[in-house]
Amino acid sequence: MHSLLEAVLSVGRELDLQQALHGIVQAAAVLVDAEYAALGVITPDGKRLSKFLTVGVTAEQIAEIGHYPEGHGILGELIRHPEPLRLKKISEHPASYGFPAHHPPMNTFLGVPIRVREQIFGNLYLTEKRGGAAFDEEDESVLATLAVAAGVAIDNARLYEETRLRERWLQVSAEITHALMSGSGRGEVLGLIAERAREITSAALAVVAVPVEDVSALTVELSLGTGAEAHRGRVLPVQGSLIGRAFAGGAPAISADLSSDARVPADPARVAGLGPAVAVPIGTGERVRGVALLAREAGQPVFTEKETGPLEAFAAQAAVAMELAEHRRDVEQIAMLQDRDRIARDLHDLAIQRLFATGLALQSAGRLIEHAEASERVMRAVDDLDETIKIIRSTIFGLRSREDGVRPGLRSRVVRVVAEQVPVLGFAPSVRMEGLLDTQVPTEIADQVIAVLSEALTNIARHARAGRTEVVLETDGREVRLSVTDDGVGIAPGGRRSGLRNMTERAEQLDGSFAVTSPAGGGVSLVWCVPVKQA
C-alpha cells in the first residue's frame, strides 16, 4: 500500500504528458513486480493503438522486433473489451496468435484499461511476473487503482498542455498583430504566420496557396520546411484537391496520410516522408483569400479538432494581412492616379497655355521680320512649338485614359490552357510556375509560350499515350523557360514532326532555343527557352 501511494503521488506530480506516461508504465512494473510493462494509447476512433511505450525491453530488442504493435491479438482484446484481464498463459487465450520473431518469451499477463473522464485513453499491459508466479487478484486491484490515478494524471497533463498551447497561440497572435500594425509587407507577414503555425503544430511542411485570376486553381505562393522547393510555384485545381476542398468549402480539410490521399496529386517525390495534414481556409465565407496547408511527418498524430480551431483563428490573421496589403496597394494606386491627374492638369493649364502664347507671339513677330531667312527660322520654331503641344496633349490623354478590360496574365492563361486539355489527355497535368511571369514576360513572348504549350499538350494527347505530364514555366527576368515532360511512348522514328518544327521556328524567331530529349524512364522532355530582355 505504501508503494502504491508513492506511485500515485509520483505520477500525479508530472505535468508533461510524455513524462507522465513513462512514469505510469514504470510504476506499474514496480508495483506488481513484472519484468515487462507497456502502455498503449488508443486512437480517437477506438480501433487500434497510436502509441506504445515499453519498460523492460531494450532498444536493440525493439529494433529487431520491428514495428510497434497496433492492437491485434491479446492487446486488441483489451481494446474491444475494456475490462481487466488476467492470464496464466497468453498462448491459451483464443485471441492470441503468437509473437513476432526476436520477441522475448512471455506467458503470464495482466491488463487494465485507463479511463480519462469516462473515455478509454489506453491500456496497461504487464507480463512475466518475477519468480515465475502468476498475477493474482491483489496485483489486479493494485494495477486498477494505479490506472485510476493515471487517468487523473493524464487529464491534468492534458489540461496543462492545452493551457501552454493556448498561451503559445496568444503570444504568436500578438507577434503577428505587431507585424501587421508596424506595416510589414504581405509576404513577410504570411511567412511569419506559416513559420509559427508550423512550429506550434510540429508540422514538417507549411504551404500557403492563393487563387489565380479566374479562381479555377490555386498556386503555391509560399512554402516552408521539408521539401519546400518542390511545392513552391505549383498550381493545384480547386476541384478534387485537398487544398481546393478547403478553399471551396470554407472549412478545414483533414488528411490522415498525404501519400495515400486521393485528393493529393500522385507525385511520390513531393509527399515523401509526409503523413497527416490539414488544409485551413484563409478568410471566411465568400472572402476566402487562400489556403494554408500544414503537413506532419509520416507516423505522427492526425490533426484533431482541438488543433484546427486555433489554426482557423490564426489563418484569419493571414486574411487580415492580405486585406491590409490590398488596401495599401489601393491607397498607393489612388495616390498614383491622383498624381497623374495633377501632372496632366498642370501640363494642360500651365505648360500648353504658355507654349501656345509663345507660339502666337513668335508668329506675330515673324510677320515683322523683313529678312527672309530669319523669318523662316521663326516660322520653323512656331511649327516645333505646335508639334510639342501635340506631344504634350497626347501625353495628357495617356495619363488620363482608363483601360476598360485587363488582359489575363500569363499564369492564368497557362492554367486555362492546361485545364482545356484535361478532357483530351484523360488526366490533369502537374503544373509548376516560378518567377514574375506576369510582369517580366512581354505580351508577344507570352503569346508564343501559350502557343508552344498548347502544341505540346495536343501532341501528347494525340500520340504519346501518357499517364503523367509535368509542365514547368519559369523566368529569372532574363529568359523564360518552358518544360513539358511526359511518360509516354516517345517519338516514333520517321513520324510526323511538323509540331516540333513549329516550336523550333517560334524559338528561333525570338533568338531562343528548343530541345527534345528522352528521359531515362521513358517518354519525351521538351524544353523551349527564349530571352525576355536584350543583353
XYZ file of C-alpha atoms in Angstrom:
535
model
C 0.000 0.000 0.000
C 2.889 2.347 0.794
C 4.429 1.643 -2.628
C 1.069 2.270 -4.312
C 0.711 5.610 -2.521
C 4.208 6.641 -3.565
C 3.473 5.644 -7.165
C 0.193 7.609 -7.208
C 1.904 10.719 -5.814
C 4.817 10.377 -8.236
C 2.562 10.012 -11.261
C 0.330 12.903 -10.149
C 3.245 15.347 -9.851
C 4.246 15.088 -13.508
C 2.669 17.725 -15.812
C 4.444 16.797 -19.039
C 2.198 14.246 -20.780
C 5.001 12.188 -22.296
C 6.877 12.008 -18.993
C 3.652 11.167 -17.159
C 3.022 8.204 -19.481
C 6.567 6.872 -18.953
C 6.152 7.281 -15.196
C 2.886 5.296 -15.249
C 4.489 2.360 -17.089
C 7.476 2.282 -14.764
C 5.283 2.481 -11.633
C 3.073 -0.351 -12.906
C 6.063 -2.647 -13.463
C 7.402 -1.973 -9.944
C 4.047 -2.348 -8.154
C 3.203 -5.824 -9.472
C 6.840 -6.952 -9.856
C 6.530 -7.500 -13.637
C 9.527 -7.980 -15.902
C 7.837 -6.284 -18.863
C 5.319 -3.421 -18.908
C 3.736 -1.349 -21.655
C 1.172 1.390 -22.121
C -0.785 1.510 -25.354
C -2.571 4.752 -26.313
C -5.721 4.114 -28.351
C -6.597 6.145 -31.462
C -9.605 8.512 -31.294
C -11.728 6.035 -33.265
C -11.036 3.370 -30.585
C -9.874 0.714 -33.067
C -6.098 0.488 -32.746
C -3.034 1.726 -30.880
C -1.432 5.013 -31.898
C 1.425 4.953 -29.352
C 3.190 2.176 -27.461
C 5.560 2.804 -24.505
C 7.547 -0.077 -23.009
C 9.625 -0.974 -19.938
C 11.953 -3.988 -19.772
C 12.660 -4.279 -23.496
C 15.949 -2.830 -24.739
C 16.307 -0.574 -27.767
C 18.198 -3.346 -29.577
C 15.362 -5.811 -28.972
C 12.795 -3.268 -30.188
C 14.799 -2.720 -33.383
C 14.947 -6.491 -34.004
C 11.218 -6.990 -33.341
C 10.277 -4.248 -35.807
C 7.128 -2.155 -35.939
C 5.300 -1.482 -32.694
C 2.031 -3.414 -32.218
C -1.175 -1.781 -33.494
C -3.617 -3.656 -31.267
C -4.114 -7.194 -32.546
C -4.275 -10.427 -30.556
C -4.387 -10.081 -26.744
C -3.691 -6.342 -26.974
C -6.716 -5.932 -29.213
C -8.850 -7.992 -26.806
C -8.477 -5.246 -24.203
C -9.342 -2.611 -26.805
C -12.524 -4.461 -27.782
C -13.425 -5.326 -24.180
C -12.031 -2.622 -21.828
C -12.088 -4.699 -18.660
C -9.223 -6.113 -16.508
C -7.770 -9.308 -17.997
C -5.530 -11.844 -16.172
C -3.954 -14.835 -17.889
C -1.686 -17.610 -16.593
C -0.564 -18.363 -20.150
C -1.057 -15.929 -23.037
C -0.915 -18.631 -25.712
C -4.006 -20.377 -24.266
C -6.317 -17.426 -24.910
C -8.407 -17.683 -28.129
C -7.332 -14.177 -29.244
C -3.630 -15.000 -29.057
C -1.793 -15.765 -32.273
C 1.845 -15.715 -31.189
C 4.679 -13.236 -31.131
C 6.863 -11.864 -33.933
C 10.439 -13.013 -34.425
C 13.013 -11.894 -31.821
C 10.243 -11.157 -29.315
C 11.082 -12.086 -25.685
C 9.093 -15.118 -24.371
C 6.014 -14.065 -22.384
C 3.477 -16.232 -20.556
C 1.679 -14.573 -17.633
C -0.346 -11.461 -18.440
C -2.275 -8.703 -16.670
C -4.005 -5.855 -18.470
C -6.230 -2.998 -17.275
C -7.793 -0.062 -19.145
C -7.034 3.586 -18.354
C -10.039 5.904 -18.422
C -9.867 9.686 -18.707
C -13.226 11.359 -17.966
C -15.097 8.145 -18.747
C -13.308 7.804 -22.097
C -10.867 4.941 -22.750
C -7.439 6.553 -23.185
C -5.376 3.381 -23.410
C -4.377 0.164 -21.648
C -1.675 -1.013 -19.267
C -0.112 -4.367 -20.214
C 2.057 -6.343 -17.725
C 3.744 -9.671 -18.473
C 6.075 -12.136 -16.766
C 5.706 -11.686 -13.005
C 9.126 -12.193 -11.488
C 9.765 -15.513 -9.754
C 7.617 -17.416 -12.242
C 4.363 -16.783 -10.327
C 1.064 -15.773 -11.905
C -0.558 -12.391 -11.382
C -3.225 -12.551 -8.645
C -6.280 -10.548 -7.581
C -4.177 -8.255 -5.398
C -1.989 -7.369 -8.400
C -5.121 -6.660 -10.414
C -6.557 -4.462 -7.643
C -3.314 -2.504 -7.251
C -2.987 -2.007 -11.013
C -6.644 -0.918 -11.317
C -6.043 1.665 -8.567
C -2.950 2.915 -10.377
C -4.971 3.120 -13.614
C -7.485 5.431 -11.882
C -4.666 7.679 -10.641
C -3.080 7.520 -14.093
C -6.328 8.748 -15.664
C -6.344 11.774 -13.368
C -2.647 12.459 -14.023
C -3.122 12.188 -17.790
C -6.110 14.534 -17.629
C -4.092 17.074 -15.624
C -1.149 16.797 -18.026
C -3.506 17.281 -20.978
C -5.069 20.382 -19.406
C -1.622 21.781 -18.653
C -0.511 21.058 -22.205
C -3.627 22.734 -23.633
C -3.063 25.765 -21.395
C 0.549 26.099 -22.527
C -0.522 25.673 -26.158
C -3.201 28.342 -25.759
C -0.616 30.652 -24.205
C 1.745 29.982 -27.120
C -1.002 30.793 -29.650
C -1.712 34.072 -27.807
C 1.979 35.031 -27.852
C 2.252 34.317 -31.552
C -1.002 36.181 -32.278
C 0.444 39.222 -30.506
C 3.604 38.886 -32.614
C 1.584 38.767 -35.840
C -0.580 41.707 -34.749
C 2.562 43.760 -34.077
C 3.903 42.878 -37.534
C 0.595 43.925 -39.126
C 0.393 47.211 -37.226
C 4.024 48.085 -37.960
C 3.345 47.984 -41.694
C 5.286 44.818 -42.594
C 4.788 43.590 -46.144
C 2.286 40.920 -47.120
C 4.949 38.332 -47.935
C 6.789 38.942 -44.668
C 3.628 38.565 -42.554
C 2.468 35.449 -44.429
C 5.906 33.904 -43.970
C 5.811 34.648 -40.243
C 2.315 33.153 -39.909
C 3.288 29.983 -41.793
C 6.508 29.520 -39.812
C 4.843 29.989 -36.399
C 1.951 27.674 -37.292
C 4.486 25.042 -38.409
C 6.395 25.342 -35.134
C 3.364 25.142 -32.838
C 1.739 22.186 -34.609
C 5.062 20.311 -35.057
C 4.466 20.255 -38.809
C 7.262 19.410 -41.226
C 5.845 21.484 -44.087
C 3.797 24.688 -44.311
C 2.285 25.862 -47.599
C 0.217 28.946 -48.485
C -1.723 28.825 -51.772
C -3.723 31.658 -53.355
C -6.268 31.533 -56.209
C -5.399 32.511 -59.770
C -7.416 35.196 -61.569
C -10.331 33.004 -62.684
C -10.418 31.091 -59.319
C -10.249 27.736 -61.125
C -6.983 26.790 -59.445
C -4.629 27.784 -56.639
C -0.945 28.499 -56.956
C 1.532 27.925 -54.109
C 2.861 31.357 -53.156
C 4.761 30.345 -50.034
C 6.351 27.074 -48.909
C 8.448 26.414 -45.788
C 10.006 23.271 -44.312
C 10.705 19.780 -45.649
C 10.797 19.677 -49.467
C 9.601 23.289 -49.709
C 11.255 23.875 -53.100
C 9.278 21.062 -54.720
C 5.979 22.720 -53.768
C 6.759 26.384 -54.443
C 5.037 27.653 -57.598
C 2.825 24.573 -58.061
C -0.671 25.025 -59.470
C -3.430 22.864 -57.960
C -7.013 22.588 -59.222
C -9.852 23.645 -56.938
C -11.898 20.607 -57.924
C -10.703 17.300 -56.473
C -7.744 18.518 -54.409
C -7.314 18.705 -50.621
C -6.408 22.400 -50.752
C -9.253 23.034 -53.204
C -11.780 21.434 -50.855
C -10.781 23.766 -48.005
C -10.936 26.744 -50.381
C -14.311 25.896 -51.915
C -15.928 24.736 -48.670
C -14.516 27.455 -46.441
C -13.761 24.845 -43.747
C -10.685 22.803 -42.728
C -9.982 19.615 -44.677
C -8.021 16.907 -42.834
C -5.973 14.093 -44.354
C -4.725 11.131 -42.318
C -1.931 10.432 -44.808
C -0.922 12.576 -47.798
C 0.817 9.681 -49.557
C -2.428 7.674 -49.844
C -4.981 10.511 -50.140
C -6.793 10.575 -53.484
C -7.211 14.353 -53.146
C -3.449 14.825 -53.420
C -1.926 14.644 -56.965
C 0.041 11.415 -57.367
C 3.634 12.589 -57.043
C 5.630 10.405 -54.598
C 8.686 12.677 -54.642
C 6.759 15.683 -53.282
C 4.948 13.863 -50.454
C 7.769 11.507 -49.473
C 8.090 11.354 -45.697
C 4.873 13.302 -45.109
C 1.793 11.889 -43.373
C -1.093 13.684 -41.605
C -2.087 17.098 -42.979
C -4.727 19.785 -42.602
C -5.755 22.494 -45.086
C -7.253 25.603 -43.463
C -9.015 28.373 -45.429
C -7.590 31.877 -45.108
C -10.686 34.006 -44.536
C -14.363 33.076 -44.235
C -17.456 32.859 -46.409
C -17.105 34.476 -49.802
C -13.914 36.230 -48.701
C -11.652 33.159 -48.691
C -8.356 34.515 -49.985
C -6.334 31.328 -49.986
C -5.462 28.151 -48.077
C -2.778 27.257 -45.538
C -1.652 23.610 -45.575
C 0.286 22.039 -42.698
C 1.733 18.534 -43.013
C 3.450 16.391 -40.368
C 5.979 13.650 -40.897
C 4.685 10.147 -41.588
C 3.726 8.305 -38.415
C 2.857 11.467 -36.466
C -0.627 12.016 -34.936
C -3.512 13.110 -37.140
C -4.663 16.720 -36.706
C -7.579 16.988 -34.259
C -10.446 19.452 -33.922
C -8.707 20.983 -30.895
C -5.809 21.910 -33.178
C -7.826 23.121 -36.149
C -9.759 25.628 -34.007
C -6.716 27.797 -33.167
C -5.438 27.274 -36.718
C -8.627 28.790 -38.168
C -8.249 31.834 -35.935
C -4.589 32.043 -36.921
C -5.474 31.795 -40.619
C -7.911 34.674 -40.111
C -4.891 36.830 -39.282
C -3.376 35.815 -42.603
C -6.574 37.051 -44.260
C -6.158 40.367 -42.423
C -2.574 40.580 -43.710
C -3.781 40.035 -47.275
C -6.593 42.570 -46.887
C -4.256 45.184 -45.431
C -1.845 44.595 -48.308
C -4.707 45.087 -50.783
C -5.789 48.305 -49.030
C -2.210 49.603 -49.093
C -1.994 48.756 -52.778
C -5.319 50.522 -53.419
C -4.152 53.589 -51.491
C -0.901 53.648 -53.474
C -2.864 53.220 -56.710
C -5.200 56.085 -55.814
C -2.244 58.279 -54.869
C -0.558 57.449 -58.167
C -3.722 58.221 -60.167
C -4.188 61.492 -58.300
C -0.589 62.384 -59.038
C -1.094 61.595 -62.701
C -4.212 63.761 -62.804
C -2.289 66.619 -61.163
C 0.537 66.291 -63.683
C -1.938 66.208 -66.580
C -3.781 69.250 -65.208
C -0.543 71.208 -64.713
C 0.618 70.352 -68.228
C -2.703 71.458 -69.662
C -3.221 74.590 -67.578
C 0.355 75.841 -67.437
C 2.726 74.314 -69.969
C 0.412 74.198 -73.002
C -1.005 77.659 -72.417
C 2.455 79.213 -72.143
C 3.722 77.334 -75.194
C 0.631 78.387 -77.148
C 1.093 82.019 -76.120
C 4.782 81.867 -77.062
C 3.884 80.411 -80.462
C 1.383 83.185 -81.156
C 3.898 85.828 -80.141
C 6.550 84.340 -82.432
C 4.061 84.043 -85.288
C 3.176 87.721 -84.943
C 6.833 88.695 -84.711
C 7.663 86.653 -87.808
C 5.460 88.876 -89.952
C 7.505 91.937 -88.951
C 10.855 90.387 -89.849
C 11.954 91.514 -93.307
C 14.953 89.154 -93.531
C 13.643 86.036 -95.340
C 15.946 83.517 -93.679
C 15.293 84.871 -90.183
C 11.531 84.869 -90.795
C 11.709 81.256 -91.989
C 13.572 80.226 -88.833
C 10.945 81.848 -86.643
C 8.175 80.029 -88.527
C 10.011 76.711 -88.069
C 10.214 77.430 -84.346
C 6.433 78.051 -84.345
C 5.908 74.704 -86.098
C 8.132 72.992 -83.493
C 6.065 74.538 -80.729
C 2.871 73.234 -82.369
C 4.378 69.759 -82.561
C 5.455 69.962 -78.913
C 1.917 70.949 -77.922
C 0.572 67.894 -79.779
C 3.030 65.616 -77.946
C 2.073 67.059 -74.576
C -1.637 66.672 -75.358
C -1.040 63.052 -76.327
C 0.794 62.530 -73.020
C -2.090 64.102 -71.111
C -4.536 61.817 -72.887
C -2.384 58.807 -71.905
C -2.218 59.893 -68.275
C -5.977 60.339 -68.072
C -7.036 57.307 -70.083
C -8.571 54.277 -68.326
C -8.334 50.786 -69.740
C -11.745 49.089 -69.531
C -10.546 45.492 -69.861
C -7.369 43.953 -68.434
C -5.803 41.115 -70.378
C -5.285 37.956 -68.296
C -1.749 37.348 -67.056
C 0.492 34.576 -68.331
C -0.064 32.458 -65.200
C -3.844 32.336 -65.597
C -3.522 31.757 -69.354
C -1.281 28.732 -68.721
C -3.746 27.339 -66.173
C -6.602 27.801 -68.646
C -4.740 26.038 -71.495
C -3.868 23.091 -69.226
C -7.466 22.853 -67.977
C -8.778 22.797 -71.552
C -6.526 19.815 -72.373
C -7.568 17.717 -69.347
C -10.604 16.079 -71.069
C -8.447 15.136 -74.076
C -5.498 13.881 -72.031
C -7.649 11.962 -69.543
C -5.709 13.279 -66.532
C -4.643 16.597 -65.001
C -1.028 17.544 -65.758
C 1.212 18.711 -62.912
C 1.907 22.447 -63.250
C 4.640 24.484 -61.551
C 5.367 28.162 -62.244
C 8.126 30.339 -60.784
C 9.205 33.948 -61.227
C 7.426 37.187 -62.163
C 5.779 35.706 -65.249
C 3.009 38.301 -65.491
C 5.336 41.308 -65.346
C 8.704 40.219 -66.767
C 7.485 38.312 -69.835
C 6.352 40.657 -72.668
C 2.955 40.069 -74.253
C 4.345 38.956 -77.624
C 6.565 36.328 -75.939
C 3.719 35.245 -73.626
C 1.605 34.582 -76.724
C 4.358 32.347 -78.121
C 4.636 30.484 -74.779
C 0.908 29.746 -74.852
C 1.117 28.572 -78.478
C 4.041 26.226 -77.728
C 2.358 24.832 -74.590
C -0.884 24.175 -76.456
C 1.009 22.450 -79.282
C 2.973 20.283 -76.835
C -0.087 19.146 -74.856
C -2.012 18.441 -78.060
C 0.833 16.243 -79.345
C 0.906 14.328 -76.042
C -2.864 13.762 -76.193
C -2.698 12.526 -79.808
C 0.454 10.428 -79.887
C 2.132 9.834 -76.507
C -0.359 7.527 -74.720
C 0.980 9.067 -71.497
C -0.301 8.660 -67.962
C 1.517 11.647 -66.465
C 2.654 15.050 -67.729
C 4.578 17.793 -65.939
C 4.570 21.422 -67.070
C 7.198 23.809 -65.630
C 7.246 27.503 -66.599
C 9.820 29.814 -65.027
C 11.630 33.086 -65.584
C 14.553 34.815 -63.907
C 13.983 38.152 -65.658
C 16.495 37.355 -68.404
C 14.807 34.414 -70.121
C 11.601 32.406 -69.945
C 11.844 28.620 -69.927
C 9.002 26.180 -70.648
C 9.481 22.456 -69.971
C 6.888 19.810 -70.837
C 7.673 16.214 -69.841
C 5.560 13.066 -70.262
C 5.947 9.354 -69.540
C 4.513 8.157 -72.853
C 5.857 6.004 -75.667
C 8.215 8.661 -77.003
C 8.621 9.962 -80.569
C 8.311 7.247 -83.190
C 11.151 7.126 -85.767
C 10.034 8.588 -89.086
C 6.867 10.068 -87.569
C 5.462 13.491 -88.419
C 7.434 16.315 -86.843
C 5.512 19.382 -88.010
C 4.596 20.310 -84.437
C 8.211 20.139 -83.283
C 9.297 22.159 -86.309
C 6.766 24.868 -85.432
C 8.108 25.068 -81.871
C 11.683 25.311 -83.189
C 10.770 28.136 -85.565
C 8.998 30.062 -82.813
C 12.115 29.818 -80.626
C 14.494 30.829 -83.437
C 12.371 33.880 -84.317
C 12.915 35.114 -80.758
C 16.657 34.212 -80.661
C 15.906 31.291 -78.354
C 16.393 27.527 -78.351
C 14.307 24.376 -78.416
C 15.459 20.882 -77.368
C 13.831 17.454 -77.365
C 15.246 14.656 -75.164
C 14.182 11.204 -73.998
C 14.440 10.775 -70.193
C 15.836 7.540 -68.760
C 12.397 6.470 -67.557
C 10.838 6.862 -70.998
C 8.656 9.490 -72.622
C 9.698 12.858 -74.014
C 11.020 16.073 -72.488
C 10.588 19.350 -74.418
C 12.482 22.480 -73.335
C 11.612 25.805 -75.037
C 13.691 28.780 -73.909
C 13.824 32.386 -75.198
C 15.280 35.645 -73.825
C 12.850 38.216 -72.426
C 15.380 41.035 -72.078
C 18.002 42.143 -74.539
C 21.563 41.734 -73.242
